[in-house]
JSON list of C-alpha atoms and ligand atoms in Angstrom, two decimals:
[
{"chain": "K", "resi": 73, "resn": "GLU", "atom": "CA", "xyz": [-23.91, -21.29, -2.30]},
{"chain": "K", "resi": 74, "resn": "LYS", "atom": "CA", "xyz": [-20.38, -19.59, -2.31]},
{"chain": "K", "resi": 75, "resn": "SER", "atom": "CA", "xyz": [-20.08, -16.90, -3.93]},
{"chain": "K", "resi": 76, "resn": "PRO", "atom": "CA", "xyz": [-17.56, -17.09, -7.08]},
{"chain": "K", "resi": 77, "resn": "VAL", "atom": "CA", "xyz": [-15.53, -13.82, -5.43]},
{"chain": "K", "resi": 78, "resn": "LEU", "atom": "CA", "xyz": [-15.53, -15.13, -2.15]},
{"chain": "K", "resi": 79, "resn": "ALA", "atom": "CA", "xyz": [-13.91, -18.28, -3.21]},
{"chain": "K", "resi": 80, "resn": "ASP", "atom": "CA", "xyz": [-10.81, -19.76, -1.35]},
{"chain": "K", "resi": 81, "resn": "SER", "atom": "CA", "xyz": [-7.59, -18.59, -3.89]},
{"chain": "K", "resi": 82, "resn": "ALA", "atom": "CA", "xyz": [-5.70, -20.58, -5.50]},
{"chain": "K", "resi": 83, "resn": "ILE", "atom": "CA", "xyz": [-2.17, -18.53, -5.26]},
{"chain": "K", "resi": 84, "resn": "PRO", "atom": "CA", "xyz": [-1.34, -17.26, -1.03]},
{"chain": "K", "resi": 85, "resn": "LEU", "atom": "CA", "xyz": [-2.47, -14.34, 0.39]},
{"chain": "K", "resi": 86, "resn": "HIS", "atom": "CA", "xyz": [0.57, -12.23, -0.69]},
{"chain": "K", "resi": 87, "resn": "GLY", "atom": "CA", "xyz": [0.51, -12.95, -4.11]},
{"chain": "K", "resi": 88, "resn": "VAL", "atom": "CA", "xyz": [3.30, -14.42, -6.42]},
{"chain": "K", "resi": 89, "resn": "PRO", "atom": "CA", "xyz": [5.90, -12.39, -6.60]},
{"chain": "K", "resi": 90, "resn": "GLY", "atom": "CA", "xyz": [8.08, -11.90, -10.31]},
{"chain": "K", "resi": 91, "resn": "THR", "atom": "CA", "xyz": [4.11, -12.88, -11.79]},
{"chain": "K", "resi": 92, "resn": "SER", "atom": "CA", "xyz": [1.66, -11.17, -12.78]},
{"chain": "K", "resi": 93, "resn": "LYS", "atom": "CA", "xyz": [0.19, -12.16, -9.34]},
{"chain": "K", "resi": 94, "resn": "GLU", "atom": "CA", "xyz": [2.62, -10.07, -8.08]},
{"chain": "K", "resi": 95, "resn": "ARG", "atom": "CA", "xyz": [0.95, -7.90, -5.42]},
{"chain": "K", "resi": 96, "resn": "THR", "atom": "CA", "xyz": [1.78, -5.57, -3.05]},
{"chain": "K", "resi": 97, "resn": "PHE", "atom": "CA", "xyz": [1.04, -2.81, 0.39]},
{"chain": "K", "resi": 98, "resn": "ILE", "atom": "CA", "xyz": [0.19, 0.77, -0.41]},
{"chain": "K", "resi": 99, "resn": "ALA", "atom": "CA", "xyz": [-1.36, 2.79, 2.09]},
{"chain": "K", "resi": 100, "resn": "VAL", "atom": "CA", "xyz": [-2.54, 6.40, 1.68]},
{"chain": "K", "resi": 101, "resn": "LYS", "atom": "CA", "xyz": [-1.29, 7.61, 5.09]},
{"chain": "K", "resi": 102, "resn": "PRO", "atom": "CA", "xyz": [-3.32, 9.92, 7.64]},
{"chain": "K", "resi": 103, "resn": "ASP", "atom": "CA", "xyz": [-2.04, 13.56, 5.82]},
{"chain": "K", "resi": 104, "resn": "GLY", "atom": "CA", "xyz": [-3.26, 11.70, 2.28]},
{"chain": "K", "resi": 105, "resn": "VAL", "atom": "CA", "xyz": [-6.59, 11.18, 4.02]},
{"chain": "K", "resi": 106, "resn": "GLN", "atom": "CA", "xyz": [-6.93, 14.36, 5.56]},
{"chain": "K", "resi": 107, "resn": "ARG", "atom": "CA", "xyz": [-5.73, 16.69, 2.40]},
{"chain": "K", "resi": 108, "resn": "GLY", "atom": "CA", "xyz": [-8.16, 14.02, 0.33]},
{"chain": "K", "resi": 109, "resn": "LEU", "atom": "CA", "xyz": [-5.43, 12.71, -1.68]},
{"chain": "K", "resi": 110, "resn": "VAL", "atom": "CA", "xyz": [-7.39, 8.65, -1.40]},
{"chain": "K", "resi": 111, "resn": "SER", "atom": "CA", "xyz": [-9.32, 9.01, -4.88]},
{"chain": "K", "resi": 112, "resn": "ASP", "atom": "CA", "xyz": [-5.99, 10.45, -6.90]},
{"chain": "K", "resi": 113, "resn": "ILE", "atom": "CA", "xyz": [-4.16, 7.67, -5.02]},
{"chain": "K", "resi": 114, "resn": "ILE", "atom": "CA", "xyz": [-5.66, 4.66, -5.69]},
{"chain": "K", "resi": 115, "resn": "GLY", "atom": "CA", "xyz": [-6.78, 6.06, -9.23]},
{"chain": "K", "resi": 116, "resn": "ARG", "atom": "CA", "xyz": [-2.68, 6.10, -10.49]},
{"chain": "K", "resi": 117, "resn": "PHE", "atom": "CA", "xyz": [-3.19, 2.39, -9.81]},
{"chain": "K", "resi": 118, "resn": "GLU", "atom": "CA", "xyz": [-6.38, 1.77, -11.48]},
{"chain": "K", "resi": 119, "resn": "LYS", "atom": "CA", "xyz": [-5.32, 3.58, -14.38]},
{"chain": "K", "resi": 120, "resn": "ARG", "atom": "CA", "xyz": [-1.90, 1.70, -14.68]},
{"chain": "K", "resi": 121, "resn": "GLY", "atom": "CA", "xyz": [-3.57, -1.29, -15.10]},
{"chain": "K", "resi": 122, "resn": "TYR", "atom": "CA", "xyz": [-2.83, -2.73, -12.31]},
{"chain": "K", "resi": 123, "resn": "LYS", "atom": "CA", "xyz": [-5.74, -4.76, -9.64]},
{"chain": "K", "resi": 124, "resn": "LEU", "atom": "CA", "xyz": [-7.35, -3.91, -6.46]},
{"chain": "K", "resi": 125, "resn": "VAL", "atom": "CA", "xyz": [-7.96, -6.84, -4.93]},
{"chain": "K", "resi": 126, "resn": "GLY", "atom": "CA", "xyz": [-7.86, -5.29, -0.98]},
{"chain": "K", "resi": 127, "resn": "LEU", "atom": "CA", "xyz": [-8.70, -1.62, 0.21]},
{"chain": "K", "resi": 128, "resn": "LYS", "atom": "CA", "xyz": [-9.57, -1.00, 4.14]},
{"chain": "K", "resi": 129, "resn": "LEU", "atom": "CA", "xyz": [-9.79, 1.95, 6.48]},
{"chain": "K", "resi": 130, "resn": "LEU", "atom": "CA", "xyz": [-8.88, 1.54, 9.87]},
{"chain": "K", "resi": 131, "resn": "VAL", "atom": "CA", "xyz": [-6.69, 4.03, 12.65]},
{"chain": "K", "resi": 132, "resn": "PRO", "atom": "CA", "xyz": [-4.60, 1.33, 13.08]},
{"chain": "K", "resi": 133, "resn": "SER", "atom": "CA", "xyz": [-3.66, 0.42, 16.54]},
{"chain": "K", "resi": 134, "resn": "LYS", "atom": "CA", "xyz": [0.19, 1.12, 18.55]},
{"chain": "K", "resi": 135, "resn": "ALA", "atom": "CA", "xyz": [0.70, -2.84, 18.18]},
{"chain": "K", "resi": 136, "resn": "LEU", "atom": "CA", "xyz": [0.20, -2.86, 14.18]},
{"chain": "K", "resi": 137, "resn": "ALA", "atom": "CA", "xyz": [1.80, 0.20, 13.52]},
{"chain": "K", "resi": 138, "resn": "ASN", "atom": "CA", "xyz": [5.27, -0.78, 15.75]},
{"chain": "K", "resi": 139, "resn": "GLU", "atom": "CA", "xyz": [5.64, -4.14, 13.87]},
{"chain": "K", "resi": 140, "resn": "HIS", "atom": "CA", "xyz": [4.56, -2.56, 10.86]},
{"chain": "K", "resi": 141, "resn": "TYR", "atom": "CA", "xyz": [8.03, -0.20, 10.98]},
{"chain": "K", "resi": 142, "resn": "ALA", "atom": "CA", "xyz": [9.21, -3.09, 13.76]},
{"chain": "K", "resi": 143, "resn": "ASP", "atom": "CA", "xyz": [12.88, -2.64, 11.34]},
{"chain": "K", "resi": 144, "resn": "LEU", "atom": "CA", "xyz": [13.10, 1.33, 11.84]},
{"chain": "K", "resi": 145, "resn": "SER", "atom": "CA", "xyz": [12.02, 0.75, 16.29]},
{"chain": "K", "resi": 146, "resn": "SER", "atom": "CA", "xyz": [15.34, 2.21, 17.24]},
{"chain": "K", "resi": 147, "resn": "LYS", "atom": "CA", "xyz": [15.16, 5.54, 14.93]},
{"chain": "K", "resi": 148, "resn": "PRO", "atom": "CA", "xyz": [14.78, 8.96, 16.65]},
{"chain": "K", "resi": 149, "resn": "PHE", "atom": "CA", "xyz": [11.52, 9.17, 14.74]},
{"chain": "K", "resi": 150, "resn": "PHE", "atom": "CA", "xyz": [9.91, 5.96, 15.95]},
{"chain": "K", "resi": 151, "resn": "LYS", "atom": "CA", "xyz": [7.85, 7.42, 18.00]},
{"chain": "K", "resi": 152, "resn": "GLY", "atom": "CA", "xyz": [6.22, 10.23, 16.43]},
{"chain": "K", "resi": 153, "resn": "LEU", "atom": "CA", "xyz": [5.58, 8.43, 13.30]},
{"chain": "K", "resi": 154, "resn": "VAL", "atom": "CA", "xyz": [4.25, 5.62, 14.86]},
{"chain": "K", "resi": 155, "resn": "ASP", "atom": "CA", "xyz": [2.40, 7.98, 16.66]},
{"chain": "K", "resi": 156, "resn": "TYR", "atom": "CA", "xyz": [1.10, 9.80, 13.01]},
{"chain": "K", "resi": 157, "resn": "MET", "atom": "CA", "xyz": [0.12, 6.69, 12.39]},
{"chain": "K", "resi": 158, "resn": "THR", "atom": "CA", "xyz": [-2.15, 5.73, 14.79]},
{"chain": "K", "resi": 159, "resn": "ASN", "atom": "CA", "xyz": [-3.63, 9.19, 16.52]},
{"chain": "K", "resi": 160, "resn": "GLY", "atom": "CA", "xyz": [-6.69, 8.80, 15.86]},
{"chain": "K", "resi": 161, "resn": "LYS", "atom": "CA", "xyz": [-6.93, 12.71, 12.88]},
{"chain": "K", "resi": 162, "resn": "ALA", "atom": "CA", "xyz": [-7.47, 10.51, 10.01]},
{"chain": "K", "resi": 163, "resn": "PRO", "atom": "CA", "xyz": [-7.23, 6.88, 9.20]},
{"chain": "K", "resi": 164, "resn": "VAL", "atom": "CA", "xyz": [-5.65, 5.27, 6.87]},
{"chain": "K", "resi": 165, "resn": "VAL", "atom": "CA", "xyz": [-6.33, 3.81, 4.07]},
{"chain": "K", "resi": 166, "resn": "GLY", "atom": "CA", "xyz": [-4.08, -0.04, 3.26]},
{"chain": "K", "resi": 167, "resn": "MET", "atom": "CA", "xyz": [-4.80, -1.50, -0.18]},
{"chain": "K", "resi": 168, "resn": "VAL", "atom": "CA", "xyz": [-3.03, -4.66, -1.92]},
{"chain": "K", "resi": 169, "resn": "TRP", "atom": "CA", "xyz": [-2.43, -4.46, -5.20]},
{"chain": "K", "resi": 170, "resn": "GLU", "atom": "CA", "xyz": [-2.01, -7.01, -7.75]},
{"chain": "K", "resi": 171, "resn": "GLY", "atom": "CA", "xyz": [0.35, -6.70, -11.01]},
{"chain": "K", "resi": 172, "resn": "PRO", "atom": "CA", "xyz": [3.43, -7.02, -13.01]},
{"chain": "K", "resi": 173, "resn": "SER", "atom": "CA", "xyz": [6.58, -5.35, -10.99]},
{"chain": "K", "resi": 174, "resn": "VAL", "atom": "CA", "xyz": [3.40, -3.73, -8.88]},
{"chain": "K", "resi": 175, "resn": "ILE", "atom": "CA", "xyz": [6.56, -3.90, -5.89]},
{"chain": "K", "resi": 176, "resn": "LYS", "atom": "CA", "xyz": [9.07, -2.16, -7.46]},
{"chain": "K", "resi": 177, "resn": "GLN", "atom": "CA", "xyz": [6.48, 0.22, -9.42]},
{"chain": "K", "resi": 178, "resn": "GLY", "atom": "CA", "xyz": [4.42, 0.65, -6.74]},
{"chain": "K", "resi": 179, "resn": "ARG", "atom": "CA", "xyz": [7.53, 2.54, -4.74]},
{"chain": "K", "resi": 180, "resn": "VAL", "atom": "CA", "xyz": [8.25, 4.29, -7.83]},
{"chain": "K", "resi": 181, "resn": "MET", "atom": "CA", "xyz": [5.47, 5.67, -7.90]},
{"chain": "K", "resi": 182, "resn": "LEU", "atom": "CA", "xyz": [5.44, 6.54, -5.16]},
{"chain": "K", "resi": 183, "resn": "GLY", "atom": "CA", "xyz": [8.29, 8.50, -5.54]},
{"chain": "K", "resi": 184, "resn": "ALA", "atom": "CA", "xyz": [11.69, 9.14, -2.88]},
{"chain": "K", "resi": 185, "resn": "THR", "atom": "CA", "xyz": [11.17, 8.41, 1.31]},
{"chain": "K", "resi": 186, "resn": "ASP", "atom": "CA", "xyz": [12.03, 12.08, 1.81]},
{"chain": "K", "resi": 187, "resn": "PRO", "atom": "CA", "xyz": [10.16, 14.71, -1.14]},
{"chain": "K", "resi": 188, "resn": "LYS", "atom": "CA", "xyz": [12.27, 16.84, -1.65]},
{"chain": "K", "resi": 189, "resn": "ALA", "atom": "CA", "xyz": [14.42, 14.31, -3.52]},
{"chain": "K", "resi": 190, "resn": "ALA", "atom": "CA", "xyz": [11.01, 12.46, -5.02]},
{"chain": "K", "resi": 191, "resn": "GLY", "atom": "CA", "xyz": [10.35, 13.07, -8.41]},
{"chain": "K", "resi": 192, "resn": "PRO", "atom": "CA", "xyz": [7.61, 15.28, -10.28]},
{"chain": "K", "resi": 193, "resn": "GLY", "atom": "CA", "xyz": [4.94, 12.33, -11.21]},
{"chain": "K", "resi": 194, "resn": "THR", "atom": "CA", "xyz": [5.70, 10.77, -7.98]},
{"chain": "K", "resi": 195, "resn": "ILE", "atom": "CA", "xyz": [2.64, 10.96, -5.21]},
{"chain": "K", "resi": 196, "resn": "ARG", "atom": "CA", "xyz": [5.39, 12.42, -2.84]},
{"chain": "K", "resi": 197, "resn": "GLY", "atom": "CA", "xyz": [7.31, 14.49, -5.45]},
{"chain": "K", "resi": 198, "resn": "ASP", "atom": "CA", "xyz": [3.54, 16.11, -6.77]},
{"chain": "K", "resi": 199, "resn": "TYR", "atom": "CA", "xyz": [2.20, 16.20, -3.46]},
{"chain": "K", "resi": 200, "resn": "CYS", "atom": "CA", "xyz": [4.20, 16.86, -0.57]},
{"chain": "K", "resi": 201, "resn": "LEU", "atom": "CA", "xyz": [7.44, 18.11, 1.68]},
{"chain": "K", "resi": 202, "resn": "SER", "atom": "CA", "xyz": [8.45, 16.22, 4.62]},
{"chain": "K", "resi": 203, "resn": "ILE", "atom": "CA", "xyz": [9.90, 13.42, 4.87]},
{"chain": "K", "resi": 204, "resn": "GLY", "atom": "CA", "xyz": [7.64, 12.77, 8.15]},
{"chain": "K", "resi": 205, "resn": "ARG", "atom": "CA", "xyz": [4.24, 13.52, 6.38]},
{"chain": "K", "resi": 206, "resn": "ASN", "atom": "CA", "xyz": [4.83, 11.83, 2.76]},
{"chain": "K", "resi": 207, "resn": "ILE", "atom": "CA", "xyz": [1.22, 10.27, 2.28]},
{"chain": "K", "resi": 208, "resn": "CYS", "atom": "CA", "xyz": [2.16, 7.09, 1.39]},
{"chain": "K", "resi": 209, "resn": "HIS", "atom": "CA", "xyz": [3.58, 3.64, 2.37]},
{"chain": "K", "resi": 210, "resn": "GLY", "atom": "CA", "xyz": [4.58, 0.84, 0.08]},
{"chain": "K", "resi": 211, "resn": "SER", "atom": "CA", "xyz": [6.68, -2.19, 0.14]},
{"chain": "K", "resi": 212, "resn": "ASP", "atom": "CA", "xyz": [9.76, -2.44, -0.18]},
{"chain": "K", "resi": 213, "resn": "SER", "atom": "CA", "xyz": [10.65, -5.85, -1.15]},
{"chain": "K", "resi": 214, "resn": "ALA", "atom": "CA", "xyz": [8.54, -8.91, -1.80]},
{"chain": "K", "resi": 215, "resn": "GLU", "atom": "CA", "xyz": [9.57, -10.08, 1.44]},
{"chain": "K", "resi": 216, "resn": "SER", "atom": "CA", "xyz": [7.90, -6.71, 3.29]},
{"chain": "K", "resi": 217, "resn": "ALA", "atom": "CA", "xyz": [5.09, -6.83, 1.09]},
{"chain": "K", "resi": 218, "resn": "GLU", "atom": "CA", "xyz": [4.60, -10.80, 2.88]},
{"chain": "K", "resi": 219, "resn": "LYS", "atom": "CA", "xyz": [4.95, -9.11, 5.98]},
{"chain": "K", "resi": 220, "resn": "GLU", "atom": "CA", "xyz": [2.59, -6.15, 4.75]},
{"chain": "K", "resi": 221, "resn": "ILE", "atom": "CA", "xyz": [-0.03, -8.18, 3.34]},
{"chain": "K", "resi": 222, "resn": "GLY", "atom": "CA", "xyz": [-0.06, -10.25, 5.92]},
{"chain": "K", "resi": 223, "resn": "LEU", "atom": "CA", "xyz": [-0.50, -7.90, 8.70]},
{"chain": "K", "resi": 224, "resn": "TRP", "atom": "CA", "xyz": [-3.06, -6.12, 7.48]},
{"chain": "K", "resi": 225, "resn": "PHE", "atom": "CA", "xyz": [-5.27, -8.36, 5.83]},
{"chain": "K", "resi": 226, "resn": "GLY", "atom": "CA", "xyz": [-4.78, -11.37, 7.79]},
{"chain": "K", "resi": 227, "resn": "GLY", "atom": "CA", "xyz": [-8.42, -11.66, 8.35]},
{"chain": "K", "resi": 228, "resn": "LYS", "atom": "CA", "xyz": [-10.50, -14.52, 5.26]},
{"chain": "K", "resi": 229, "resn": "GLY", "atom": "CA", "xyz": [-12.08, -13.14, 2.24]},
{"chain": "K", "resi": 230, "resn": "GLU", "atom": "CA", "xyz": [-9.82, -9.79, 3.09]},
{"chain": "K", "resi": 231, "resn": "VAL", "atom": "CA", "xyz": [-7.62, -9.48, 0.16]},
{"chain": "K", "resi": 232, "resn": "VAL", "atom": "CA", "xyz": [-10.30, -11.28, -2.98]},
{"chain": "K", "resi": 233, "resn": "ASP", "atom": "CA", "xyz": [-9.08, -13.09, -5.69]},
{"chain": "K", "resi": 234, "resn": "TRP", "atom": "CA", "xyz": [-10.75, -12.27, -8.78]},
{"chain": "K", "resi": 235, "resn": "THR", "atom": "CA", "xyz": [-10.65, -11.79, -12.38]},
{"chain": "K", "resi": 236, "resn": "SER", "atom": "CA", "xyz": [-10.29, -8.39, -14.04]},
{"chain": "K", "resi": 237, "resn": "ASN", "atom": "CA", "xyz": [-11.98, -8.37, -17.95]},
{"chain": "K", "resi": 238, "resn": "ASN", "atom": "CA", "xyz": [-9.09, -5.51, -18.97]},
{"chain": "K", "resi": 239, "resn": "GLU", "atom": "CA", "xyz": [-6.82, -8.02, -18.24]},
{"chain": "K", "resi": 240, "resn": "GLU", "atom": "CA", "xyz": [-6.67, -9.65, -21.74]},
{"chain": "K", "resi": 241, "resn": "TRP", "atom": "CA", "xyz": [-5.73, -5.95, -22.34]},
{"chain": "K", "resi": 242, "resn": "VAL", "atom": "CA", "xyz": [-3.08, -5.12, -20.05]},
{"chain": "K", "resi": 243, "resn": "VAL", "atom": "CA", "xyz": [-1.16, -8.20, -19.49]},
{"chain": "K", "resi": 244, "resn": "SER", "atom": "CA", "xyz": [-0.27, -10.74, -21.85]},
{"chain": "L", "resi": 163, "resn": "LIG", "atom": "P1", "xyz": [9.43, 4.59, 2.75]},
{"chain": "L", "resi": 163, "resn": "LIG", "atom": "O1", "xyz": [8.29, 4.67, 4.00]},
{"chain": "L", "resi": 163, "resn": "LIG", "atom": "O2", "xyz": [9.81, 5.25, 1.62]},
{"chain": "L", "resi": 163, "resn": "LIG", "atom": "O3", "xyz": [9.63, 2.90, 2.99]},
{"chain": "L", "resi": 163, "resn": "LIG", "atom": "P2", "xyz": [11.64, 3.98, 5.34]},
{"chain": "L", "resi": 163, "resn": "LIG", "atom": "O4", "xyz": [11.25, 2.71, 5.56]},
{"chain": "L", "resi": 163, "resn": "LIG", "atom": "O5", "xyz": [13.01, 4.87, 5.18]},
{"chain": "L", "resi": 163, "resn": "LIG", "atom": "O6", "xyz": [11.30, 4.13, 4.01]},
{"chain": "L", "resi": 163, "resn": "LIG", "atom": "O7", "xyz": [10.59, 4.97, 6.46]},
{"chain": "L", "resi": 163, "resn": "LIG", "atom": "C1", "xyz": [9.22, 4.70, 6.57]},
{"chain": "L", "resi": 163, "resn": "LIG", "atom": "C2", "xyz": [8.97, 6.27, 7.14]},
{"chain": "L", "resi": 163, "resn": "LIG", "atom": "O8", "xyz": [9.47, 6.53, 8.46]},
{"chain": "L", "resi": 163, "resn": "LIG", "atom": "C3", "xyz": [8.78, 7.24, 6.12]},
{"chain": "L", "resi": 163, "resn": "LIG", "atom": "O9", "xyz": [8.04, 7.17, 4.62]},
{"chain": "L", "resi": 163, "resn": "LIG", "atom": "C4", "xyz": [8.83, 8.75, 7.06]},
{"chain": "L", "resi": 163, "resn": "LIG", "atom": "O10", "xyz": [7.17, 8.57, 7.53]},
{"chain": "L", "resi": 163, "resn": "LIG", "atom": "C5", "xyz": [8.88, 7.81, 8.16]},
{"chain": "L", "resi": 163, "resn": "LIG", "atom": "N1", "xyz": [10.08, 8.83, 8.45]},
{"chain": "L", "resi": 163, "resn": "LIG", "atom": "C6", "xyz": [11.88, 7.98, 7.62]},
{"chain": "L", "resi": 163, "resn": "LIG", "atom": "N2", "xyz": [12.72, 8.89, 8.01]},
{"chain": "L", "resi": 163, "resn": "LIG", "atom": "C7", "xyz": [12.14, 9.89, 8.53]},
{"chain": "L", "resi": 163, "resn": "LIG", "atom": "C8", "xyz": [12.70, 11.14, 9.50]},
{"chain": "L", "resi": 163, "resn": "LIG", "atom": "N3", "xyz": [14.06, 11.37, 9.18]},
{"chain": "L", "resi": 163, "resn": "LIG", "atom": "N4", "xyz": [11.81, 11.88, 9.79]},
{"chain": "L", "resi": 163, "resn": "LIG", "atom": "C9", "xyz": [10.94, 11.58, 10.30]},
{"chain": "L", "resi": 163, "resn": "LIG", "atom": "N5", "xyz": [9.89, 10.50, 9.65]},
{"chain": "L", "resi": 163, "resn": "LIG", "atom": "C10", "xyz": [10.98, 9.47, 8.65]}
]
């Protein structure tokens, strides 16, 4: 018998931006994993009321990291960035989070790209100092969320469309 949790979703893998089914790709980068910040970062999104619909631990291939950061391929830091993500000194935690305005609010919760400009209370503002070791990633638009969720969570059943019993208390 087919599990209801694994049933084919009625909504696209990347969610429906602008609704309570909006989805974003959030990652804890290798420095965040190495420094033991995975639970804190997951906890912030959980406590906010967002719903975890995808979660995996992996050392990304060079091809995946190159594609993920394709927009930055001409930047001087690109090679170092891809090496940091893929060298296997620690894995990456890839996640898909769902809820109202999760793309924009996910970025707010991460804080500015350069931690020196990130406010206290944000992940980067609380835990890091250097733009090259800024702990986390979050999609910056609906287009990048669609691209990134597809890239990191291609396989069937990897993003799970489930109903949280808290939903009526969080989203109404
Ligand atoms: P964000 O991750 O906030 O979306 P960008 O897309 O501009 O920011 O950059 C992607 C990642 O590239 C950053 O999170 C950071 O890890 C790295 N990066 C950006 N600028 C620099 C830089 N000047 N030096 C080193 N790494 C950088």
